[in-house]
Amino acid sequence: MKEIKLPILPVTSVGSFPKPDYLVKARNQYAKGLISYSTLHELELKATEEVIRMQEEIGVDVLVHGEMERGDMATYFAENLEGFTISGLVRSYGNRYYKKPIVIGKVKRTKPITVDMFKFAQSLTKKPVKGMLTGPYTIADWSFNEYYDNKRDLVLDLAEIINQEALDLEKAGALFVQIDEPAVPTHPEEIDIAKEAFKIATRGLRSFIITHICYGDFRPIWKDVVNFPVHQFDLEFTNNYDKLYPLIESFGFPKEKFVGLGVVDVHSHRIESVEEIKDRIRTALKYFRPEQIFVDPDCGLKTRTWEEARAKMENIVKAVAEIREELIKEGYPSEITIKLGD
Amino acid sequence: MIITVVDHYPKIPNPPREAKLRKAIHAYDQGKISKEELERVFDEVTKEVIEEQISAGVELITDGQIRWEDGQSYIAKKLDGIEIGGLFRYFDNNTYYRQPVVVGKIKWREPIILEDWKRAQDFAKNVPVKAVLTGPYTLARLSRDEYYKSIAELSNAYTDALIEEVKLLDKEGVKYLQFNEPSILYYPEDFDLLVDIYNRIRRYFSGNLAIYTYFYTVLPLRKEISRLNIDTFGIDFVSRKENFEILRDFPKNLALGYGIVDARNTKLETPEQIKSLVEKALEYVPEERLFVNPSCGLEYLPRERAYEKLVNLAKGVNLVRGERR
């Protein structure tokens, strides 16, 4: 049995941080064949170190490595698996484009994908760093499929791959493993496939399992999703509070599970004030016990500038510090203890 | 039969062709080029995508919605009473739109697509360009309402505003006008409201009035569609295979927008596959009431693949035509 001690209302973030300008430039040069992979990779490591230092300076409790080596969260995995090729550019919104995976054969993992970067990031800090994975349903749903006759077969093959990857992350020392499934709420009719896949992906894991699910209409699947085998659901309570709270009121939220409480909008340049963030936490405290809550942004911060990302995280830490004091005055313990099974 | 498309077309090609629109928008955002220069690029790219559609064999085209950042904000930002809010997922796609936030009375302020349509029709010469708008019901469903009291009130407010645009389009000589209403499939219980909305719009448009739906099942509406006072109803037969069941009782008073090319997957349909799907429809719907098109807008695909899909669509339809002559 392992125990993790964290301050009450631990501050974390969802996953991605903005890439520094020099890395954006290097990625473009690498794509054009102007620099070598090792030159690019040096810069990815440099940027990862900066992301870790920034989070330590601000006072974040559970860190992320920032995903400096990843472009799109589904495409990155596809790039490192057999059975995939990568498409030309498609638009995601505004003037943003990404390359989407195309499944052209049976999908297979030939080597660990995320472990080296996790180890490197964890070696830089004493605070826990999350192992970051994209869920099997989401990788499948966000890929073009020219090979599998039915989606379930593709999703389940990917689930085995993500499971191997998660087990490797644990072996490398990850106490927190996050498996994001943002595509799940978009296909309520396929919830059984997503559920089956998630069970496979988390089979045999002993770490603190988190899933981040965003941008969806949870109404038809809430009862299924809250029973996913995870410790924490990370949800966007800033952009979607008006849909999430009524659901929690009607259908409840499991008492034994943790919530990742999104308290800032990641798609807006505006820096939310400390007071605003405190209000959002206070609202959440009407629905959750304080010991259940982790506080973070609504989603990954990669679309913000470095300064905006930092300012948003700083205000979260300040707001949390003030609420913590109030909670301690009310008699709550200053720490929470998470017990993980063997 | 008419070969057509649903609405948008990929805005940028892949290398070695130049992504000039992406560059121009980026330069404009950084203050490096003027609004006029950006507009010039919008026009250039519109012209390109019109030429691509025509060369693929499409007979009723669109302007490709090259200026649209998404289906909602392009309209909402030209209406009073609405602010542009946060980023939301567009149905089940890994594609996003900015949510219109309705904070006051919605009012039409200025032409929305009138100038776009005029220029596109100019570029397309004798090939007809259809005017496409997101429908009032779907606009209402995809908005955050902080002013009106119900979805009916909000939809009606959007309808009033868009009717001002419809009047202008009608006056300008638009022959095909299409409203996209994917949201109605997710709330079939609101169908009466949709009927009312289009009864009102009908009064102001004398050409072919279409509603297109996509992404979801249409079966709960199978007995209801005939109540719509429109000319064409579009259905996505790719995302939901069960939609084929509707062919046998598709209403006699409407033309069908037959969405059979998968606009959301790169797997390429062959002309023979298209041919057999068209023949299947012709068992139930006569030629003169059939529009054949992709399942939805083409922006979910890389530009080159979208083009190849249109080429095969046209080839497939022409195979059928060849055999029937």
XYZ file of C-alpha atoms in Angstrom:
667
model
C 0.000 0.000 0.000
C 1.332 3.361 -1.016
C 0.316 6.683 0.515
C 0.513 10.071 -1.141
C 0.249 13.174 1.032
C -0.782 16.439 -0.576
C -1.968 19.816 0.723
C -5.755 20.020 0.828
C -7.080 21.276 -2.565
C -3.974 20.203 -4.484
C -3.206 22.436 -7.465
C -2.416 20.726 -10.742
C -2.934 21.294 -14.452
C -4.509 19.206 -17.153
C -1.513 18.394 -19.302
C -0.129 20.661 -21.982
C 1.758 23.926 -21.605
C 2.507 26.411 -24.406
C 5.645 25.693 -26.392
C 8.294 28.408 -26.105
C 8.964 30.303 -29.369
C 12.333 28.618 -29.922
C 10.639 25.197 -29.803
C 7.845 26.200 -32.192
C 10.535 27.400 -34.578
C 12.586 24.229 -34.169
C 9.531 22.025 -34.774
C 8.885 23.874 -38.052
C 12.512 23.525 -39.090
C 12.491 19.835 -38.211
C 9.291 19.317 -40.252
C 11.062 20.881 -43.226
C 14.120 18.673 -42.714
C 16.361 21.610 -41.812
C 17.472 20.325 -38.391
C 18.079 16.841 -36.990
C 15.883 15.038 -34.489
C 18.591 15.243 -31.850
C 18.722 19.030 -32.171
C 14.941 19.191 -31.844
C 14.955 16.776 -28.918
C 17.568 18.832 -27.020
C 15.165 21.772 -27.232
C 12.204 19.654 -26.142
C 14.159 18.687 -23.030
C 15.152 22.293 -22.395
C 11.516 23.409 -22.687
C 10.353 20.553 -20.427
C 12.811 21.696 -17.779
C 11.437 25.234 -18.044
C 7.884 23.946 -17.623
C 8.879 21.997 -14.514
C 10.755 24.991 -13.024
C 7.811 27.278 -13.717
C 5.398 25.000 -11.899
C 7.783 24.668 -8.945
C 8.231 28.444 -8.722
C 4.491 29.035 -8.793
C 3.852 26.342 -6.188
C 1.877 23.735 -8.112
C 1.469 20.470 -6.163
C 1.076 17.798 -8.854
C 3.129 18.630 -11.925
C 2.857 17.857 -15.617
C 5.763 17.642 -18.024
C 4.008 19.978 -20.464
C 3.918 17.791 -23.591
C 6.666 19.717 -25.369
C 7.299 16.670 -27.567
C 3.677 16.387 -28.686
C 1.742 18.193 -31.378
C -1.798 16.890 -31.234
C -2.741 14.588 -28.331
C -4.033 11.786 -30.576
C -1.617 12.229 -33.470
C 1.439 11.988 -31.180
C 0.540 8.418 -30.232
C -0.296 7.498 -33.816
C 3.100 8.787 -34.946
C 4.728 6.314 -32.585
C 2.626 3.240 -33.367
C 2.595 0.801 -36.231
C -0.518 0.720 -38.382
C -0.892 4.476 -38.659
C 0.059 7.064 -41.201
C -0.528 10.792 -40.817
C -2.887 12.830 -43.000
C -2.501 16.259 -44.540
C -3.750 19.293 -42.665
C -7.306 19.630 -41.390
C -8.688 22.592 -39.499
C -9.685 22.346 -35.832
C -10.892 25.937 -35.367
C -10.097 29.469 -36.412
C -6.683 29.434 -38.066
C -5.494 26.264 -36.324
C -4.794 23.125 -38.312
C -3.513 19.708 -37.353
C -2.505 16.482 -39.010
C -4.853 13.676 -38.266
C -3.907 9.996 -37.925
C -5.075 7.524 -40.565
C -5.343 3.849 -39.606
C -4.003 1.792 -42.502
C -3.118 -1.501 -40.779
C -3.372 -3.384 -37.507
C -2.190 -1.061 -34.746
C 0.822 -2.182 -32.700
C 3.240 -0.769 -30.137
C 6.863 -1.611 -30.790
C 8.408 0.416 -27.944
C 7.353 2.564 -24.976
C 6.217 5.972 -26.190
C 5.972 8.300 -23.208
C 8.266 6.718 -20.618
C 11.571 8.477 -21.370
C 10.029 11.936 -21.256
C 8.228 11.080 -18.012
C 11.460 9.843 -16.409
C 13.319 12.940 -17.500
C 10.632 15.283 -16.112
C 10.336 13.353 -12.835
C 14.132 13.450 -12.407
C 13.965 17.249 -12.296
C 11.647 17.550 -9.309
C 10.701 15.990 -5.972
C 7.041 16.725 -6.590
C 4.996 14.084 -8.388
C 4.747 14.392 -12.183
C 1.738 12.867 -13.940
C 2.158 10.250 -16.651
C 0.062 11.488 -19.564
C -1.796 9.243 -21.999
C -4.575 9.676 -24.520
C -7.355 7.129 -24.166
C -8.039 4.405 -26.705
C -11.515 5.597 -27.622
C -10.276 9.124 -28.292
C -7.300 8.033 -30.407
C -9.660 5.886 -32.504
C -12.381 8.503 -32.780
C -9.948 11.236 -33.779
C -8.367 9.134 -36.507
C -9.485 8.432 -40.027
C -10.005 4.687 -40.381
C -9.217 2.993 -43.664
C -8.436 -0.460 -42.233
C -10.681 -1.808 -39.458
C -14.155 -2.899 -40.499
C -15.566 -1.932 -37.164
C -14.546 0.692 -34.686
C -14.750 -1.577 -31.642
C -11.866 -3.733 -32.910
C -9.708 -0.653 -33.394
C -10.608 0.777 -29.975
C -9.867 -2.503 -28.173
C -6.501 -2.951 -29.926
C -5.593 0.570 -28.841
C -6.776 -0.181 -25.291
C -4.202 -2.993 -24.995
C -1.511 -0.611 -26.217
C -2.431 2.122 -23.743
C -2.512 -0.471 -20.956
C 1.066 -1.566 -21.758
C 2.118 2.061 -21.835
C 0.448 2.825 -18.486
C 2.092 -0.201 -16.853
C 5.457 0.974 -18.187
C 4.866 4.446 -16.743
C 4.140 2.904 -13.331
C 7.312 0.843 -13.538
C 9.171 4.065 -14.249
C 7.772 5.520 -11.018
C 4.581 7.354 -11.987
C 2.232 7.740 -9.012
C -0.365 9.538 -11.136
C -1.432 8.248 -14.540
C -3.887 10.299 -16.558
C -5.758 8.751 -19.476
C -7.728 11.421 -21.303
C -10.934 10.564 -23.106
C -12.408 13.826 -24.417
C -14.138 12.078 -27.340
C -16.287 9.854 -25.131
C -19.274 12.174 -24.586
C -19.609 12.815 -28.324
C -20.866 9.301 -29.067
C -23.288 8.239 -26.332
C -24.314 5.301 -28.508
C -20.782 3.902 -28.234
C -20.404 4.283 -24.479
C -20.184 0.500 -24.039
C -17.156 0.342 -26.332
C -15.510 3.228 -24.506
C -16.201 1.611 -21.120
C -14.878 -1.776 -22.190
C -11.753 -0.134 -23.588
C -11.140 1.946 -20.471
C -11.309 -1.173 -18.307
C -8.666 -2.802 -20.472
C -6.502 0.332 -20.495
C -6.480 0.491 -16.671
C -6.150 -3.256 -16.027
C -3.622 -4.062 -13.300
C -2.728 -0.415 -12.565
C -1.947 0.650 -8.995
C -1.361 4.344 -9.435
C -3.794 7.224 -8.973
C -5.813 7.145 -12.200
C -7.229 10.338 -13.638
C -9.321 10.916 -16.722
C -9.953 14.284 -18.289
C -13.145 14.513 -20.300
C -14.207 17.760 -21.866
C -16.412 19.567 -24.354
C -19.363 17.286 -24.217
C -22.937 16.749 -23.356
C -22.740 14.295 -20.492
C -26.480 13.871 -19.952
C -26.937 10.522 -21.683
C -23.746 8.936 -20.334
C -23.215 10.460 -16.905
C -24.199 7.294 -15.040
C -21.756 5.239 -17.095
C -18.908 7.703 -16.990
C -18.944 8.171 -13.213
C -18.412 4.428 -12.896
C -15.249 4.400 -15.001
C -12.449 2.762 -12.941
C -10.623 5.977 -12.015
C -9.795 7.909 -8.863
C -10.387 11.321 -10.369
C -12.566 12.933 -13.008
C -11.125 16.119 -14.349
C -13.880 18.318 -15.778
C -14.293 21.829 -17.148
C -16.223 23.691 -14.491
C -15.491 27.095 -16.032
C -16.873 26.670 -19.540
C -19.452 24.046 -18.649
C -20.527 24.778 -15.068
C -24.089 25.398 -16.234
C -24.358 21.843 -17.540
C -22.215 19.973 -14.994
C -23.700 21.218 -11.733
C -27.311 20.400 -12.688
C -26.146 16.892 -13.592
C -24.384 16.453 -10.274
C -27.485 17.768 -8.520
C -29.743 15.285 -10.314
C -27.552 12.211 -10.539
C -24.853 12.742 -7.924
C -21.106 12.277 -7.960
C -19.407 9.264 -6.347
C -18.434 10.118 -2.768
C -15.185 8.144 -2.902
C -13.930 9.777 -6.090
C -11.954 12.946 -6.625
C -12.827 15.790 -8.939
C -10.397 17.895 -10.961
C -12.058 21.288 -10.827
C -11.421 23.447 -13.886
C -11.418 27.050 -12.616
C -9.992 29.064 -15.535
C -10.911 29.211 -19.218
C -7.991 27.978 -21.319
C -9.279 29.530 -24.534
C -9.488 33.106 -23.317
C -6.625 35.601 -23.094
C -8.220 37.163 -20.027
C -6.513 36.331 -16.749
C -9.201 35.447 -14.239
C -8.842 37.301 -10.948
C -8.070 35.561 -7.665
C -11.542 36.553 -6.426
C -13.226 34.986 -9.458
C -11.335 31.753 -8.957
C -12.160 31.741 -5.237
C -15.832 32.109 -6.137
C -15.598 29.107 -8.439
C -13.979 27.020 -5.712
C -16.604 28.145 -3.194
C -19.345 27.093 -5.621
C -17.689 23.683 -5.945
C -17.555 23.325 -2.166
C -21.365 23.259 -2.172
C -21.218 20.076 -4.254
C -18.021 18.327 -3.127
C -16.165 17.724 0.138
C -12.948 19.765 0.245
C -10.925 16.522 0.481
C -12.339 15.483 -2.905
C -11.144 18.477 -4.905
C -8.017 19.065 -7.012
C -7.920 22.519 -8.626
C -6.709 23.122 -12.185
C -7.498 24.920 -15.468
C -10.417 23.704 -17.623
C -8.140 21.975 -20.118
C -4.548 21.927 -21.387
C -2.906 25.351 -21.579
C -1.093 24.889 -24.876
C -3.125 27.473 -26.796
C -2.220 30.302 -24.374
C 0.992 32.286 -24.455
C 3.653 31.359 -21.913
C 2.876 34.527 -19.910
C -0.877 33.879 -19.935
C -0.411 30.269 -18.859
C 1.849 31.338 -16.023
C -0.485 34.134 -14.889
C -3.503 31.813 -14.885
C -1.637 29.198 -12.834
C -0.346 31.854 -10.404
C -3.848 33.099 -9.718
C -5.094 29.568 -9.167
C -2.339 28.998 -6.576
C -3.140 32.318 -4.847
C -6.869 31.612 -4.773
C -6.309 28.099 -3.434
C -3.953 29.396 -0.699
C -6.666 31.747 0.568
C -9.402 29.106 0.494
C -7.081 26.637 2.250
C -6.646 29.091 5.109
C -10.395 29.451 5.434
C -10.830 25.666 5.412
C -8.165 25.168 8.062
C -9.863 27.797 10.241
C -13.076 25.816 9.854
C -11.241 22.782 11.212
C -10.291 20.895 8.059
C -6.899 19.192 8.003
C -4.181 20.943 6.001
C -3.296 17.733 4.173
C -5.080 14.945 2.380
C -3.781 11.390 2.251
C -4.410 9.267 -0.799
C -4.088 5.542 -0.244
C -3.275 3.416 -3.256
C -3.889 -0.333 -3.355
C -1.248 -2.956 -4.021
C -30.085 14.592 -60.521
C -27.852 17.424 -59.479
C -24.340 16.889 -58.085
C -23.826 19.278 -55.201
C -21.899 19.825 -51.951
C -23.212 20.605 -48.475
C -21.322 23.715 -47.398
C -17.644 24.231 -46.523
C -14.549 23.210 -48.450
C -11.006 22.810 -47.014
C -9.402 26.239 -46.799
C -5.762 25.311 -47.311
C -4.052 22.763 -49.552
C -1.085 20.621 -48.512
C 2.515 21.192 -49.559
C 3.901 21.773 -52.100
C 0.881 23.998 -52.709
C 0.965 27.139 -50.622
C -1.251 27.594 -47.523
C -1.837 31.211 -48.423
C -5.003 31.749 -46.392
C -3.438 30.421 -43.206
C -0.438 32.708 -43.728
C -2.597 35.720 -44.541
C -4.821 35.311 -41.471
C -1.729 34.914 -39.301
C -0.142 38.020 -40.820
C -3.383 39.967 -40.363
C -3.643 38.911 -36.694
C -0.107 40.193 -36.163
C -0.938 43.508 -37.830
C 1.416 42.823 -40.745
C -1.160 43.077 -43.543
C -4.248 45.255 -43.951
C -7.878 44.203 -43.946
C -7.957 44.864 -47.708
C -5.038 42.533 -48.336
C -6.695 39.816 -46.262
C -9.953 40.297 -48.175
C -8.048 39.917 -51.419
C -6.679 36.543 -50.249
C -10.168 35.453 -49.141
C -11.345 36.212 -52.681
C -8.433 34.423 -54.309
C -8.988 31.289 -52.244
C -12.749 31.426 -52.829
C -12.039 31.520 -56.539
C -9.679 28.545 -56.248
C -12.155 26.364 -54.368
C -14.915 27.294 -56.801
C -12.701 26.210 -59.681
C -11.868 22.961 -57.872
C -15.533 22.127 -57.305
C -16.410 22.856 -60.921
C -13.458 20.916 -62.281
C -14.417 17.914 -60.101
C -17.844 17.952 -61.734
C -20.009 19.559 -59.063
C -23.038 21.221 -60.662
C -24.425 23.243 -57.769
C -21.558 24.659 -55.750
C -20.979 26.847 -52.686
C -18.442 29.564 -51.984
C -16.691 27.039 -49.703
C -17.345 29.318 -46.697
C -13.737 30.423 -46.905
C -14.416 33.473 -44.720
C -16.209 31.522 -41.998
C -14.290 30.765 -38.797
C -17.195 28.471 -37.885
C -20.874 27.999 -38.670
C -22.080 30.082 -35.749
C -19.783 33.037 -35.103
C -19.662 34.164 -38.746
C -23.383 34.870 -38.471
C -23.539 35.856 -34.805
C -20.849 38.539 -35.045
C -22.969 40.414 -37.588
C -26.082 40.401 -35.415
C -26.800 42.745 -32.502
C -27.439 41.301 -29.055
C -24.806 38.599 -29.272
C -21.287 38.299 -27.883
C -18.827 35.644 -28.962
C -17.981 33.307 -26.085
C -15.904 30.229 -25.300
C -14.753 27.405 -27.498
C -17.061 24.393 -27.791
C -16.856 21.111 -29.611
C -18.939 20.996 -32.799
C -21.119 17.896 -32.337
C -18.987 14.737 -32.390
C -16.090 16.249 -34.342
C -12.615 17.159 -33.172
C -13.525 20.602 -34.481
C -14.564 23.616 -32.457
C -16.674 26.757 -32.676
C -17.021 29.853 -30.572
C -20.291 29.854 -28.717
C -22.628 32.796 -29.393
C -23.724 34.261 -26.065
C -27.089 35.987 -26.395
C -27.070 38.960 -24.041
C -29.779 41.176 -25.547
C -32.437 41.434 -28.213
C -31.136 39.831 -31.419
C -31.267 42.197 -34.390
C -30.039 41.983 -37.966
C -27.512 44.792 -38.452
C -25.770 44.289 -41.796
C -25.665 41.796 -44.680
C -24.125 38.495 -43.578
C -23.493 36.436 -46.710
C -24.978 38.647 -49.429
C -21.658 40.048 -50.674
C -19.957 36.627 -50.392
C -22.668 35.075 -52.537
C -22.530 37.851 -55.145
C -18.771 37.553 -55.543
C -18.887 33.744 -55.619
C -21.600 33.741 -58.291
C -19.489 36.183 -60.239
C -16.460 33.843 -60.080
C -18.573 30.775 -60.918
C -20.085 32.401 -64.037
C -22.818 30.064 -65.331
C -22.552 27.432 -62.545
C -25.165 28.166 -59.869
C -23.910 28.951 -56.370
C -26.176 28.117 -53.474
C -26.364 30.449 -50.520
C -25.887 28.626 -47.209
C -26.737 29.760 -43.697
C -26.839 27.984 -40.381
C -30.522 27.633 -39.524
C -32.195 29.574 -36.696
C -32.991 26.456 -34.688
C -29.397 25.189 -34.755
C -28.047 28.668 -34.008
C -30.325 28.754 -30.974
C -29.249 25.287 -29.788
C -25.562 26.122 -30.111
C -25.872 29.454 -28.288
C -25.785 30.271 -24.628
C -29.001 32.146 -23.885
C -28.800 34.827 -21.238
C -31.710 36.917 -22.508
C -34.667 34.976 -23.927
C -36.728 32.588 -21.872
C -36.963 29.506 -24.063
C -35.506 27.762 -27.068
C -38.671 28.722 -28.986
C -38.276 32.421 -28.202
C -34.577 32.341 -29.042
C -35.144 30.449 -32.319
C -37.828 32.920 -33.309
C -35.527 35.838 -32.605
C -32.845 34.283 -34.821
C -35.541 33.652 -37.463
C -36.629 37.306 -37.443
C -33.029 38.400 -37.897
C -32.225 35.931 -40.677
C -35.428 36.796 -42.561
C -33.862 40.223 -43.207
C -30.968 38.404 -44.922
C -33.344 36.098 -46.820
C -35.187 39.113 -48.254
C -31.919 40.522 -49.616
C -30.818 37.178 -51.079
C -34.184 36.715 -52.768
C -34.059 40.217 -54.206
C -30.528 39.619 -55.480
C -31.697 36.593 -57.458
C -30.413 33.693 -55.342
C -32.031 30.525 -56.727
C -30.885 28.021 -54.100
C -30.937 28.827 -50.402
C -29.956 26.236 -47.828
C -30.247 26.267 -44.050
C -28.225 23.771 -42.010
C -30.219 22.335 -39.150
C -28.248 19.407 -37.686
C -29.501 20.197 -34.173
C -33.094 19.209 -34.937
C -32.015 15.560 -35.157
C -30.889 15.655 -31.530
C -34.182 17.177 -30.357
C -36.890 15.661 -32.601
C -39.464 16.788 -30.028
C -38.920 20.350 -31.273
C -40.067 19.556 -34.818
C -43.224 21.715 -34.590
C -40.991 24.655 -33.876
C -38.904 23.878 -36.986
C -42.079 23.722 -39.106
C -43.156 27.163 -37.816
C -39.723 28.670 -38.472
C -39.656 27.534 -42.100
C -43.290 28.481 -42.734
C -42.195 32.001 -41.907
C -38.969 31.901 -43.939
C -40.839 30.428 -46.929
C -42.826 33.657 -47.327
C -39.674 35.593 -48.173
C -37.911 33.224 -50.553
C -39.141 32.278 -54.028
C -36.347 29.884 -55.100
C -35.388 26.375 -53.985
C -35.387 26.346 -50.189
C -33.447 23.537 -48.545
C -32.813 22.253 -45.035
C -29.751 20.022 -44.591
C -29.154 17.781 -41.591
C -26.164 15.584 -40.798
C -24.250 13.507 -38.218
C -27.204 11.743 -36.613
C -30.275 9.593 -37.045
C -33.238 11.016 -38.916
C -35.587 8.097 -38.230
C -37.571 9.728 -35.391
C -38.609 12.351 -37.972
C -39.575 9.978 -40.783
C -43.313 10.726 -40.519
C -42.762 14.446 -39.904
C -40.467 15.680 -42.681
C -43.321 16.083 -45.206
C -44.811 18.811 -43.003
C -41.948 21.144 -43.856
C -42.890 23.882 -46.283
C -39.576 23.678 -48.173
C -38.250 22.147 -51.403
C -35.284 19.979 -50.392
C -34.342 18.019 -47.275
C -30.750 16.814 -46.870
C -29.783 13.686 -44.926
C -26.420 12.146 -43.976
C -26.505 8.458 -44.971
C -22.904 7.806 -43.918
C -22.781 8.658 -40.211
C -25.966 6.670 -39.633
C -26.538 3.693 -41.889
C -30.061 3.265 -40.515
C -31.010 6.475 -42.354
C -31.345 4.375 -45.529
C -34.602 3.111 -44.045
C -36.120 6.496 -44.762
C -35.774 6.130 -48.548
C -38.928 4.044 -48.923
C -41.159 6.635 -47.311
C -39.313 9.809 -48.217
C -42.028 12.446 -48.817
C -43.214 12.995 -52.412
C -43.408 16.751 -51.933
C -39.669 17.124 -51.320
C -36.381 16.634 -53.105
C -33.762 14.598 -51.259
C -30.228 15.814 -50.493
C -28.595 12.413 -50.658
C -25.404 12.516 -48.539
C -23.466 9.400 -49.485
C -19.791 10.346 -49.718
C -18.113 10.169 -46.308
C -16.940 13.709 -45.693
C -15.397 12.676 -42.365
C -13.185 9.756 -43.380
C -10.327 9.662 -45.872
C -11.278 6.223 -47.206
C -12.094 6.911 -50.847
C -15.380 5.713 -52.365
C -15.115 4.258 -55.851
C -17.317 5.510 -58.715
C -18.915 2.022 -58.765
C -19.871 2.282 -55.091
C -21.398 5.709 -55.733
C -23.254 4.345 -58.743
C -24.862 1.545 -56.764
C -25.879 3.928 -53.950
C -27.454 6.320 -56.463
C -29.342 3.441 -58.074
C -30.617 2.437 -54.649
C -32.073 5.940 -54.132
C -33.600 6.000 -57.610
C -35.756 3.012 -56.664
C -37.687 5.342 -54.378
C -36.939 8.938 -55.398
C -37.218 10.122 -59.021
C -34.223 11.660 -60.756
C -35.691 15.165 -60.823
C -35.976 15.166 -57.019
C -32.459 13.981 -56.231
C -29.428 16.026 -55.190
C -26.349 13.858 -54.667
C -23.693 15.159 -52.279
C -21.184 14.362 -49.526
C -22.515 13.543 -46.047
C -21.662 17.010 -44.717
C -19.186 19.838 -45.316
C -15.767 18.780 -46.599
C -13.511 20.649 -44.180
C -13.021 17.515 -42.077
C -10.798 16.177 -44.859
C -7.441 17.256 -46.234
C -8.083 19.414 -49.319
C -6.657 16.970 -51.880
C -8.724 14.077 -50.556
C -11.891 16.215 -50.543
C -11.279 16.946 -54.213
C -10.711 13.271 -55.071
C -13.940 12.384 -53.304
C -15.882 14.927 -55.381
C -14.301 13.614 -58.572
C -15.430 10.067 -57.750
C -18.864 11.290 -56.709
C -19.334 12.962 -60.083
C -17.948 9.933 -61.932
C -20.367 7.636 -60.095
C -23.382 9.827 -60.877
C -22.296 10.067 -64.509
C -22.043 6.276 -64.739
C -25.709 6.100 -63.742
C -26.614 8.837 -66.220
C -24.777 7.024 -69.000
C -26.776 3.876 -68.425
C -30.087 5.675 -68.269
C -29.654 7.487 -71.573
